Amino acid sequence: MNSPEHRKLPSVDRVLQALAPGGLGLPRSIVVAIIRRELDRVRETPDLDVPALAVLLARVREGIERLRHQRIQPVVNGTGVVIHTNLGRAPLGIPAAEALRAVALNYSNLEYDLVEGTRGSRGGYVEQNLARLCSAEAATVVNNCAAALVLILRHVTQRADRREVVISRGELIQIGGGFRIPDILEATGARLREVGTTNHTTVADYSAAVGDATALILRVHRSNFFLGGFTSSPAAQELTALGKRAGVPVVEDLGSGALLPTERLPEKAEGTVVRHERTPQEALRDGVDLVCFSGDKLLGGPQAGIVVGRSNLVEALKKQPFFRALRCDKLVLAALQATVDLYLEGSLDAVPVLRLLRTGREELRARAEKIRSALAGYPVGISVGEGKAEVGGGTLPGAEIASVTLHLTPRDYPAAELAARLRTADPPVVGYVAKGRCQIDLRTVFPDQDALVIRALRAALTKSPGETAGAPEKPPAST
Ligand SMILES: *Cc1c(COP(=O)(O)O)cnc(C)c1O
């Protein structure tokens, strides 16, 4: 380890100095760790010549860039998937973001009754308004829908001799990564009592399984796939009637949380087929005791799990020791409160998810043409095409939302390279590659982001072909 070559390696300080003009963009200690790692790599590779400083610098810069791109940051969503779990699901509306900011920067009355001057109920306002919005007796909020389900299951399975949760085999679903209904059930101490078959379950199947050991009848919305052909499952009213006879609560995990008739959402987007998504209001009308759904799917708010239904059950959930571990923080409550108020006021266009879904195709086409004109003379083939956007987030799996896409074929390098360059732009623009083209779906791009898309495209198309994606910007000429 002490051969003469190794002594020729520059010191950490020397590398740090050489980097400085380009700016670090990360905490210094993190940059130092990256430099050490690169120096160690050279030291630990026998028979390797010590690289020139410039080569070392390039490697360190690449390490810094990689890490910088891991930071949570805003991105432009050009995927056409409106609720994209990898891209943070629902973007918040301005009123929600402003409420969040104000509460974040100040003290708040989170658990303080301003009129009485005494301790107050946490989230009391948003709970009341959620109940009103869903025509429910009561409501409460936890971290996400998975947490809501866990809380409900813990509550109903407290008695050791009554832990069975009756569920159809057609609803033992997996939602996204790591959320499997049977696993969640077992993890909470519930015992799974499967009934029926994948495609066919009758009320008789349920009633044969319900007995003294039954804690709950659970209905789970098949959020992210459909079942077609020879299928049937009992109507909710049949199950709630059974539940009432047997003295067993019926709970429905709705997932998406559409509060409006989804079939009417894409009003100006002709060519669009969105089916009706069951709402919490409908489930409660059918006699379901509790409904849970996400705050950041079709509701368009922050990540949260909302439970609505019978007040005695909601109150009991809030008294569960587990509730304390699953409750939301003030930032989420502030953003949710603002979002729920937008619904109550009918200001649907202030909820970005709803606005994106409701945008007309003509408007998208006009924007696409503007972007195309802005790229005249750049080395790229560009056309405006018809796309099919998706709602995403494990909601409305069959919905096809007519959309408008930019089709980009760079002249000097492959489409995948353009997609990679856009992903590492500042801010990143996330498109996709299809049919050998880089595509950007404008349904999920906010109109005020068009300028960012143009800037990112121009930069990506003028970089020399040899430059790797994510290469740092050149330091200003003056340094
Ligand atoms: C998405 C979904 C969940 C999980 O919701 P999170 O808020 O992501 O925890 C649970 N159940 C159903 C039916 C879902 O669609």
Short mmCIF file of C-alpha atoms and ligand atoms in Angstrom, two decimals:
data_model
loop_
_atom_site.label_atom_id
_atom_site.label_comp_id
_atom_site.label_asym_id
_atom_site.label_seq_id
_atom_site.Cartn_x
_atom_site.Cartn_y
_atom_site.Cartn_z
CA MET A 1 0.00 0.00 0.00
CA ASN A 2 3.00 2.26 0.21
CA SER A 3 4.46 1.89 -3.26
CA PRO A 4 5.80 5.13 -4.81
CA GLU A 5 2.81 5.43 -7.24
CA HIS A 6 0.35 5.69 -4.41
CA ARG A 7 2.16 8.57 -2.90
CA LYS A 8 1.51 10.50 -6.06
CA LEU A 9 -2.23 10.56 -5.36
CA PRO A 10 -3.47 14.08 -4.67
CA SER A 11 -4.64 14.90 -1.17
CA VAL A 12 -8.33 15.30 -0.36
CA ASP A 13 -7.77 19.02 0.05
CA ARG A 14 -6.13 19.30 -3.32
CA VAL A 15 -9.13 17.63 -5.00
CA LEU A 16 -11.55 19.76 -2.98
CA GLN A 17 -9.77 22.92 -4.10
CA ALA A 18 -9.84 21.85 -7.72
CA LEU A 19 -13.58 21.15 -7.47
CA ALA A 20 -14.54 24.36 -5.76
CA PRO A 21 -15.02 26.63 -8.81
CA GLY A 22 -17.83 24.40 -10.05
CA GLY A 23 -19.57 24.62 -6.68
CA LEU A 24 -20.18 21.59 -4.55
CA GLY A 25 -23.96 21.55 -4.29
CA LEU A 26 -23.74 19.11 -1.37
CA PRO A 27 -22.57 19.42 2.23
CA ARG A 28 -18.77 19.55 2.32
CA SER A 29 -18.44 16.46 4.51
CA ILE A 30 -20.40 14.46 1.94
CA VAL A 31 -18.15 15.68 -0.87
CA VAL A 32 -15.09 14.75 1.20
CA ALA A 33 -16.49 11.24 1.64
CA ILE A 34 -16.93 10.91 -2.13
CA ILE A 35 -13.36 12.11 -2.73
CA ARG A 36 -12.02 9.62 -0.16
CA ARG A 37 -13.97 6.82 -1.79
CA GLU A 38 -12.47 7.62 -5.22
CA LEU A 39 -8.94 7.90 -3.80
CA ASP A 40 -9.39 4.59 -1.93
CA ARG A 41 -10.57 2.94 -5.10
CA VAL A 42 -7.32 3.90 -6.83
CA ARG A 43 -5.25 2.82 -3.81
CA GLU A 44 -6.99 -0.52 -3.57
CA THR A 45 -6.59 -1.42 -7.22
CA PRO A 46 -3.12 -2.92 -7.60
CA ASP A 47 -1.27 -2.34 -10.88
CA LEU A 48 -3.35 0.72 -11.64
CA ASP A 49 -1.56 3.87 -12.62
CA VAL A 50 -2.51 6.90 -10.64
CA PRO A 51 -5.00 8.73 -12.87
CA ALA A 52 -4.54 12.32 -13.87
CA LEU A 53 -6.19 14.87 -11.60
CA ALA A 54 -8.71 15.66 -14.34
CA VAL A 55 -9.81 12.02 -14.48
CA LEU A 56 -10.17 11.87 -10.72
CA LEU A 57 -12.11 15.11 -10.75
CA ALA A 58 -14.48 13.78 -13.38
CA ARG A 59 -15.15 10.69 -11.25
CA VAL A 60 -15.75 12.75 -8.13
CA ARG A 61 -18.07 15.08 -10.03
CA GLU A 62 -20.02 12.11 -11.29
CA GLY A 63 -20.34 10.84 -7.71
CA ILE A 64 -21.57 14.26 -6.59
CA GLU A 65 -24.08 14.45 -9.43
CA ARG A 66 -25.42 11.00 -8.68
CA LEU A 67 -26.03 11.96 -5.09
CA ARG A 68 -27.49 15.34 -5.99
CA HIS A 69 -30.05 13.63 -8.17
CA GLN A 70 -31.12 11.45 -5.24
CA ARG A 71 -32.24 14.48 -3.27
CA ILE A 72 -36.00 14.85 -3.17
CA GLN A 73 -36.73 17.69 -5.59
CA PRO A 74 -39.50 18.87 -7.88
CA VAL A 75 -39.66 17.15 -11.27
CA VAL A 76 -41.71 17.79 -14.38
CA ASN A 77 -43.97 14.78 -14.94
CA GLY A 78 -44.08 13.99 -18.66
CA THR A 79 -45.25 10.41 -18.17
CA GLY A 80 -48.97 11.04 -18.56
CA VAL A 81 -49.61 9.14 -15.32
CA VAL A 82 -51.51 11.65 -13.21
CA ILE A 83 -51.10 9.94 -9.84
CA HIS A 84 -47.59 8.55 -10.22
CA THR A 85 -46.48 6.80 -7.05
CA ASN A 86 -42.78 7.07 -7.99
CA LEU A 87 -43.22 10.79 -8.62
CA GLY A 88 -44.93 11.57 -5.32
CA ARG A 89 -48.57 10.90 -6.27
CA ALA A 90 -50.76 14.00 -6.02
CA PRO A 91 -49.19 17.44 -6.38
CA LEU A 92 -50.84 19.81 -3.89
CA GLY A 93 -52.86 22.84 -4.86
CA ILE A 94 -51.68 26.33 -4.01
CA PRO A 95 -54.10 26.80 -1.06
CA ALA A 96 -52.86 23.51 0.43
CA ALA A 97 -49.20 24.42 -0.11
CA GLU A 98 -49.75 27.86 1.41
CA ALA A 99 -51.52 26.44 4.45
CA LEU A 100 -48.69 23.98 4.88
CA ARG A 101 -46.08 26.70 4.61
CA ALA A 102 -47.79 28.99 7.11
CA VAL A 103 -48.22 26.23 9.66
CA ALA A 104 -44.65 25.04 9.08
CA LEU A 105 -43.14 28.46 9.71
CA ASN A 106 -45.16 29.27 12.81
CA TYR A 107 -46.65 27.84 15.95
CA SER A 108 -50.19 26.64 15.41
CA ASN A 109 -53.30 25.68 17.37
CA LEU A 110 -52.72 22.02 16.52
CA GLU A 111 -54.07 20.84 19.89
CA TYR A 112 -55.22 24.10 21.37
CA ASP A 113 -58.74 25.47 21.65
CA LEU A 114 -58.40 29.19 20.97
CA VAL A 115 -61.89 30.06 22.21
CA GLU A 116 -61.64 28.21 25.51
CA GLY A 117 -57.92 28.66 25.99
CA THR A 118 -57.58 24.98 26.79
CA ARG A 119 -56.20 21.87 25.19
CA GLY A 120 -58.12 21.16 21.99
CA SER A 121 -58.68 18.25 19.65
CA ARG A 122 -56.01 17.57 17.07
CA GLY A 123 -57.43 17.73 13.57
CA GLY A 124 -60.95 18.35 14.85
CA TYR A 125 -61.78 20.79 12.06
CA VAL A 126 -60.63 18.60 9.19
CA GLU A 127 -62.35 15.57 10.73
CA GLN A 128 -65.67 17.40 10.86
CA ASN A 129 -65.33 18.63 7.30
CA LEU A 130 -64.31 15.23 5.99
CA ALA A 131 -67.37 13.73 7.67
CA ARG A 132 -69.57 16.39 6.05
CA LEU A 133 -67.96 15.87 2.65
CA CYS A 134 -68.49 12.10 2.80
CA SER A 135 -71.93 12.28 4.45
CA ALA A 136 -70.50 10.27 7.32
CA GLU A 137 -71.21 10.41 11.04
CA ALA A 138 -67.51 10.86 11.82
CA ALA A 139 -64.04 10.81 10.29
CA THR A 140 -60.44 10.62 11.32
CA VAL A 141 -57.04 10.71 9.65
CA VAL A 142 -53.82 8.69 9.93
CA ASN A 143 -50.60 8.51 7.90
CA ASN A 144 -51.85 6.55 4.91
CA CYS A 145 -54.54 4.10 3.88
CA ALA A 146 -52.35 1.15 4.85
CA ALA A 147 -52.11 2.60 8.37
CA ALA A 148 -55.88 3.11 8.44
CA LEU A 149 -56.40 -0.53 7.59
CA VAL A 150 -53.89 -1.66 10.21
CA LEU A 151 -55.61 0.47 12.84
CA ILE A 152 -59.03 -0.93 11.96
CA LEU A 153 -57.75 -4.50 11.99
CA ARG A 154 -55.98 -4.05 15.35
CA HIS A 155 -59.13 -2.64 16.81
CA VAL A 156 -61.54 -5.34 15.67
CA THR A 157 -59.22 -8.27 16.49
CA GLN A 158 -58.54 -7.45 20.14
CA ARG A 159 -60.29 -10.54 21.44
CA ALA A 160 -58.13 -13.65 21.08
CA ASP A 161 -61.17 -15.81 20.28
CA ARG A 162 -62.46 -13.42 17.63
CA ARG A 163 -59.76 -12.68 15.11
CA GLU A 164 -61.12 -13.88 11.80
CA VAL A 165 -61.42 -11.44 8.96
CA VAL A 166 -63.67 -12.74 6.22
CA ILE A 167 -62.57 -11.67 2.75
CA SER A 168 -63.18 -12.88 -0.80
CA ARG A 169 -60.33 -14.64 -2.62
CA GLY A 170 -60.98 -12.21 -5.44
CA GLU A 171 -59.87 -9.32 -3.20
CA LEU A 172 -56.58 -10.67 -1.81
CA ILE A 173 -54.75 -8.09 -3.82
CA GLN A 174 -51.34 -6.48 -3.96
CA ILE A 175 -51.13 -2.73 -4.41
CA GLY A 176 -47.81 -1.42 -5.64
CA GLY A 177 -44.66 -2.49 -3.88
CA GLY A 178 -45.02 -4.25 -0.57
CA PHE A 179 -48.71 -3.80 0.13
CA ARG A 180 -50.36 -7.20 0.11
CA ILE A 181 -53.72 -7.47 1.79
CA PRO A 182 -53.06 -10.98 3.21
CA ASP A 183 -49.69 -9.90 4.63
CA ILE A 184 -51.13 -6.79 6.28
CA LEU A 185 -53.91 -8.88 7.77
CA GLU A 186 -51.54 -11.41 9.26
CA ALA A 187 -49.15 -8.74 10.50
CA THR A 188 -51.90 -7.19 12.63
CA GLY A 189 -52.75 -10.48 14.29
CA ALA A 190 -55.92 -10.98 12.26
CA ARG A 191 -56.66 -14.44 10.90
CA LEU A 192 -57.47 -14.55 7.25
CA ARG A 193 -60.69 -16.38 6.44
CA GLU A 194 -60.79 -16.58 2.64
CA VAL A 195 -64.09 -17.25 0.94
CA GLY A 196 -65.23 -17.89 -2.62
CA THR A 197 -62.88 -18.10 -5.57
CA THR A 198 -60.80 -15.63 -7.52
CA ASN A 199 -63.64 -14.77 -9.89
CA HIS A 200 -66.79 -15.84 -8.08
CA THR A 201 -67.88 -15.17 -4.55
CA THR A 202 -71.48 -15.24 -3.31
CA VAL A 203 -73.12 -13.95 -0.19
CA ALA A 204 -73.66 -17.60 0.79
CA ASP A 205 -69.87 -18.04 0.81
CA TYR A 206 -69.60 -15.20 3.29
CA SER A 207 -72.46 -16.31 5.48
CA ALA A 208 -71.07 -19.86 5.70
CA ALA A 209 -67.81 -18.42 7.03
CA VAL A 210 -69.24 -15.91 9.50
CA GLY A 211 -69.46 -17.22 13.04
CA ASP A 212 -68.38 -16.64 16.64
CA ALA A 213 -64.74 -16.19 15.61
CA THR A 214 -65.53 -13.49 13.04
CA ALA A 215 -64.13 -10.04 13.83
CA LEU A 216 -64.85 -8.35 10.54
CA ILE A 217 -66.14 -8.66 7.00
CA LEU A 218 -63.68 -6.83 4.77
CA ARG A 219 -64.29 -5.62 1.25
CA VAL A 220 -61.25 -4.41 -0.65
CA HIS A 221 -61.50 -2.34 -3.80
CA ARG A 222 -59.61 -3.95 -6.68
CA SER A 223 -57.76 -0.76 -7.29
CA ASN A 224 -55.24 -1.65 -9.90
CA PHE A 225 -56.68 -4.42 -12.05
CA PHE A 226 -60.00 -5.66 -13.35
CA LEU A 227 -61.70 -8.89 -13.34
CA GLY A 228 -63.70 -9.62 -16.48
CA GLY A 229 -65.68 -12.52 -17.95
CA PHE A 230 -67.46 -14.96 -15.63
CA THR A 231 -67.33 -13.04 -12.38
CA SER A 232 -69.61 -12.12 -9.55
CA SER A 233 -69.45 -10.78 -6.06
CA PRO A 234 -72.25 -9.89 -3.69
CA ALA A 235 -73.62 -6.36 -3.57
CA ALA A 236 -72.44 -4.35 -0.59
CA GLN A 237 -75.99 -4.21 0.82
CA GLU A 238 -76.10 -8.00 0.95
CA LEU A 239 -72.91 -8.02 3.00
CA THR A 240 -73.99 -5.24 5.32
CA ALA A 241 -77.30 -7.04 5.91
CA LEU A 242 -75.33 -10.17 6.76
CA GLY A 243 -73.04 -8.17 9.03
CA LYS A 244 -76.01 -6.72 10.87
CA ARG A 245 -77.62 -10.12 11.39
CA ALA A 246 -74.35 -11.55 12.71
CA GLY A 247 -73.32 -8.49 14.71
CA VAL A 248 -70.10 -8.16 12.70
CA PRO A 249 -68.84 -4.85 11.31
CA VAL A 250 -68.36 -4.47 7.56
CA VAL A 251 -65.41 -2.38 6.43
CA GLU A 252 -64.56 -1.29 2.92
CA ASP A 253 -61.02 -0.39 1.86
CA LEU A 254 -61.71 1.89 -1.08
CA GLY A 255 -58.14 2.96 -1.74
CA SER A 256 -58.45 5.74 -4.25
CA GLY A 257 -60.80 8.12 -2.51
CA ALA A 258 -62.73 9.51 -5.46
CA LEU A 259 -65.25 11.86 -3.92
CA LEU A 260 -66.79 12.94 -7.21
CA PRO A 261 -68.37 11.00 -10.05
CA THR A 262 -65.17 10.06 -11.90
CA GLU A 263 -67.05 9.30 -15.11
CA ARG A 264 -67.77 13.03 -15.46
CA LEU A 265 -64.23 14.23 -14.71
CA PRO A 266 -62.69 14.47 -18.18
CA GLU A 267 -65.48 16.72 -19.40
CA LYS A 268 -63.51 18.42 -22.14
CA ALA A 269 -61.23 15.51 -23.03
CA GLU A 270 -63.22 13.84 -25.79
CA GLY A 271 -62.29 10.24 -26.54
CA THR A 272 -61.88 9.53 -22.88
CA VAL A 273 -63.36 6.54 -21.09
CA VAL A 274 -63.38 6.72 -17.32
CA ARG A 275 -65.68 4.43 -15.46
CA HIS A 276 -67.45 5.26 -12.27
CA GLU A 277 -65.28 4.77 -9.20
CA ARG A 278 -67.12 3.82 -6.05
CA THR A 279 -67.18 6.70 -3.59
CA PRO A 280 -67.09 6.64 0.24
CA GLN A 281 -70.57 8.22 0.20
CA GLU A 282 -71.94 5.26 -1.77
CA ALA A 283 -70.28 2.71 0.50
CA LEU A 284 -71.76 4.37 3.59
CA ARG A 285 -75.17 4.56 1.93
CA ASP A 286 -74.92 0.80 1.41
CA GLY A 287 -74.59 0.42 5.16
CA VAL A 288 -70.85 -0.16 5.40
CA ASP A 289 -69.66 0.68 8.93
CA LEU A 290 -66.25 2.13 8.07
CA VAL A 291 -64.56 3.14 4.83
CA CYS A 292 -60.88 3.92 4.42
CA PHE A 293 -59.12 5.63 1.51
CA SER A 294 -55.95 7.56 0.65
CA GLY A 295 -55.52 11.30 0.83
CA ASP A 296 -53.06 11.47 -2.06
CA LYS A 297 -54.78 9.46 -4.77
CA LEU A 298 -57.91 10.81 -6.45
CA LEU A 299 -58.66 13.14 -3.54
CA GLY A 300 -55.56 15.05 -4.61
CA GLY A 301 -54.29 15.97 -1.15
CA PRO A 302 -51.27 15.04 0.96
CA GLN A 303 -50.37 11.47 1.89
CA ALA A 304 -52.94 10.42 4.46
CA GLY A 305 -55.30 7.60 5.31
CA ILE A 306 -58.86 8.73 5.89
CA VAL A 307 -61.42 6.70 7.81
CA VAL A 308 -65.08 7.67 7.68
CA GLY A 309 -68.15 5.97 9.12
CA ARG A 310 -69.97 5.26 12.34
CA SER A 311 -69.03 7.64 15.12
CA ASN A 312 -68.77 4.98 17.84
CA LEU A 313 -66.26 3.04 15.73
CA VAL A 314 -64.28 6.13 14.71
CA GLU A 315 -64.10 7.22 18.37
CA ALA A 316 -62.93 3.76 19.40
CA LEU A 317 -60.21 3.82 16.72
CA LYS A 318 -58.93 7.12 18.09
CA LYS A 319 -58.65 5.58 21.54
CA GLN A 320 -56.53 2.70 20.29
CA PRO A 321 -52.92 2.87 21.55
CA PHE A 322 -51.89 2.31 17.93
CA PHE A 323 -53.59 5.52 16.85
CA ARG A 324 -50.88 7.52 18.59
CA ALA A 325 -48.25 5.86 16.43
CA LEU A 326 -50.15 6.39 13.19
CA ARG A 327 -51.50 9.90 13.57
CA CYS A 328 -50.57 12.67 11.11
CA ASP A 329 -48.36 15.63 11.77
CA LYS A 330 -49.50 19.25 11.58
CA LEU A 331 -48.19 19.75 8.03
CA VAL A 332 -50.31 16.96 6.62
CA LEU A 333 -53.36 18.07 8.59
CA ALA A 334 -52.92 21.65 7.33
CA ALA A 335 -52.63 20.56 3.69
CA LEU A 336 -55.52 18.12 3.99
CA GLN A 337 -57.73 20.71 5.67
CA ALA A 338 -57.13 23.15 2.81
CA THR A 339 -57.80 20.44 0.19
CA VAL A 340 -61.03 19.30 1.84
CA ASP A 341 -62.23 22.91 2.04
CA LEU A 342 -61.66 23.26 -1.73
CA TYR A 343 -64.06 20.37 -2.28
CA LEU A 344 -66.61 21.87 0.09
CA GLU A 345 -66.38 25.18 -1.78
CA GLY A 346 -66.60 23.45 -5.16
CA SER A 347 -63.23 24.90 -6.26
CA LEU A 348 -62.29 21.76 -8.13
CA ASP A 349 -59.81 23.41 -10.48
CA ALA A 350 -57.70 24.36 -7.46
CA VAL A 351 -57.09 20.63 -6.89
CA PRO A 352 -54.29 19.88 -9.38
CA VAL A 353 -55.15 16.20 -9.89
CA LEU A 354 -58.69 17.13 -10.87
CA ARG A 355 -57.54 20.02 -13.04
CA LEU A 356 -55.07 17.81 -14.93
CA LEU A 357 -57.76 15.21 -15.56
CA ARG A 358 -60.23 17.85 -16.75
CA THR A 359 -57.96 19.70 -19.18
CA GLY A 360 -59.31 19.68 -22.73
CA ARG A 361 -57.25 18.19 -25.55
CA GLU A 362 -57.39 21.37 -27.63
CA GLU A 363 -55.57 23.24 -24.90
CA LEU A 364 -52.91 20.52 -24.73
CA ARG A 365 -52.52 20.53 -28.49
CA ALA A 366 -51.99 24.30 -28.60
CA ARG A 367 -49.27 24.04 -25.97
CA ALA A 368 -47.60 21.18 -27.80
CA GLU A 369 -47.49 23.26 -31.00
CA LYS A 370 -45.87 26.14 -29.12
CA ILE A 371 -43.19 23.83 -27.74
CA ARG A 372 -42.60 22.42 -31.20
CA SER A 373 -42.14 25.92 -32.66
CA ALA A 374 -39.72 26.81 -29.86
CA LEU A 375 -37.49 23.93 -30.96
CA ALA A 376 -37.34 24.88 -34.65
CA GLY A 377 -33.76 24.62 -35.87
CA TYR A 378 -32.68 22.21 -33.12
CA PRO A 379 -31.35 18.80 -34.18
CA VAL A 380 -34.49 16.83 -33.43
CA GLY A 381 -37.44 15.38 -35.28
CA ILE A 382 -40.54 16.49 -33.42
CA SER A 383 -44.20 15.76 -33.94
CA VAL A 384 -47.34 16.18 -31.93
CA GLY A 385 -49.17 12.91 -31.34
CA GLU A 386 -52.17 11.49 -29.59
CA GLY A 387 -51.44 9.86 -26.27
CA LYS A 388 -53.31 7.88 -23.70
CA ALA A 389 -52.75 9.24 -20.23
CA GLU A 390 -53.60 7.23 -17.13
CA VAL A 391 -54.97 8.12 -13.75
CA GLY A 392 -52.38 5.89 -12.10
CA GLY A 393 -51.60 5.31 -8.44
CA GLY A 394 -53.52 2.07 -8.54
CA THR A 395 -56.76 3.83 -9.37
CA LEU A 396 -59.13 3.43 -12.29
CA PRO A 397 -57.02 0.78 -14.02
CA GLY A 398 -58.99 0.74 -17.26
CA ALA A 399 -59.36 4.46 -17.72
CA GLU A 400 -58.02 5.82 -20.98
CA ILE A 401 -57.62 9.53 -20.95
CA ALA A 402 -57.11 11.06 -24.34
CA SER A 403 -53.97 13.14 -24.28
CA VAL A 404 -51.40 14.92 -26.40
CA THR A 405 -47.75 13.90 -26.55
CA LEU A 406 -44.57 15.33 -27.97
CA HIS A 407 -42.68 12.75 -30.02
CA LEU A 408 -38.99 13.51 -30.12
CA THR A 409 -36.34 11.82 -32.25
CA PRO A 410 -32.93 13.41 -31.72
CA ARG A 411 -30.78 13.50 -34.85
CA ASP A 412 -27.42 12.87 -33.20
CA TYR A 413 -28.05 10.20 -30.60
CA PRO A 414 -30.66 7.63 -29.49
CA ALA A 415 -34.03 8.55 -27.97
CA ALA A 416 -33.07 6.84 -24.68
CA GLU A 417 -30.15 9.22 -24.40
CA LEU A 418 -32.48 12.21 -24.76
CA ALA A 419 -34.75 10.77 -22.07
CA ALA A 420 -31.71 10.35 -19.80
CA ARG A 421 -30.52 13.91 -20.43
CA LEU A 422 -33.97 15.27 -19.63
CA ARG A 423 -34.11 13.28 -16.40
CA THR A 424 -30.91 14.89 -15.21
CA ALA A 425 -31.89 18.41 -16.28
CA ASP A 426 -32.57 21.06 -13.67
CA PRO A 427 -35.42 20.63 -12.90
CA PRO A 428 -35.60 17.05 -14.15
CA VAL A 429 -38.12 16.30 -16.89
CA VAL A 430 -39.36 12.71 -16.79
CA GLY A 431 -40.60 11.41 -20.13
CA TYR A 432 -40.53 7.91 -21.55
CA VAL A 433 -39.27 6.03 -24.58
CA ALA A 434 -41.75 4.34 -26.91
CA LYS A 435 -41.47 3.20 -30.52
CA GLY A 436 -37.91 4.49 -30.63
CA ARG A 437 -38.99 8.02 -29.67
CA CYS A 438 -38.67 10.05 -26.51
CA GLN A 439 -42.21 11.07 -25.55
CA ILE A 440 -43.53 13.72 -23.22
CA ASP A 441 -47.22 13.59 -22.33
CA LEU A 442 -48.52 17.09 -21.74
CA ARG A 443 -51.53 16.08 -19.63
CA THR A 444 -49.31 15.82 -16.56
CA VAL A 445 -47.17 18.88 -17.35
CA PHE A 446 -48.47 22.06 -15.74
CA PRO A 447 -48.85 24.89 -18.29
CA ASP A 448 -46.33 27.06 -16.46
CA GLN A 449 -43.78 24.26 -16.84
CA ASP A 450 -43.78 24.39 -20.64
CA ALA A 451 -40.94 26.91 -20.51
CA LEU A 452 -38.92 24.49 -18.38
CA VAL A 453 -39.54 21.70 -20.85
CA ILE A 454 -38.35 23.92 -23.70
CA ARG A 455 -35.24 24.93 -21.78
CA ALA A 456 -34.41 21.33 -20.83
CA LEU A 457 -34.92 20.16 -24.42
CA ARG A 458 -32.79 22.93 -25.87
CA ALA A 459 -29.97 22.17 -23.42
CA ALA A 460 -30.19 18.42 -24.03
CA LEU A 461 -30.12 18.90 -27.79
CA THR A 462 -27.14 21.25 -27.82
CA LYS A 463 -24.88 19.22 -25.51
CA SER A 464 -22.19 17.53 -27.55
CA PRO A 465 -22.98 13.86 -28.22
CA GLY A 466 -19.95 12.63 -26.25
CA GLU A 467 -21.08 14.23 -23.03
CA THR A 468 -22.69 11.80 -20.66
CA ALA A 469 -26.09 12.45 -19.22
CA GLY A 470 -25.88 14.18 -15.93
CA ALA A 471 -22.50 15.73 -16.63
CA PRO A 472 -22.18 18.88 -14.57
CA GLU A 473 -22.72 22.24 -16.16
CA LYS A 474 -19.48 23.92 -17.10
CA PRO A 475 -18.39 26.46 -14.54
CA PRO A 476 -18.91 30.02 -15.70
CA ALA A 477 -16.22 31.23 -18.11
CA SER A 478 -14.96 33.84 -15.67
CA THR A 479 -13.66 31.29 -13.16
C1 LIG B 1 -53.61 2.48 -2.59
C2 LIG B 1 -54.42 1.56 -1.78
C3 LIG B 1 -54.06 1.28 -0.46
C4 LIG B 1 -52.84 1.86 0.16
O1 LIG B 1 -52.98 3.23 0.35
P1 LIG B 1 -51.74 4.10 0.88
O2 LIG B 1 -52.37 5.42 1.14
O3 LIG B 1 -50.73 4.10 -0.20
O4 LIG B 1 -51.25 3.44 2.12
C5 LIG B 1 -54.86 0.42 0.26
N1 LIG B 1 -55.94 -0.16 -0.28
C6 LIG B 1 -56.33 0.10 -1.53
C7 LIG B 1 -57.55 -0.59 -2.08
C8 LIG B 1 -55.57 0.95 -2.33
O5 LIG B 1 -55.95 1.21 -3.60
#
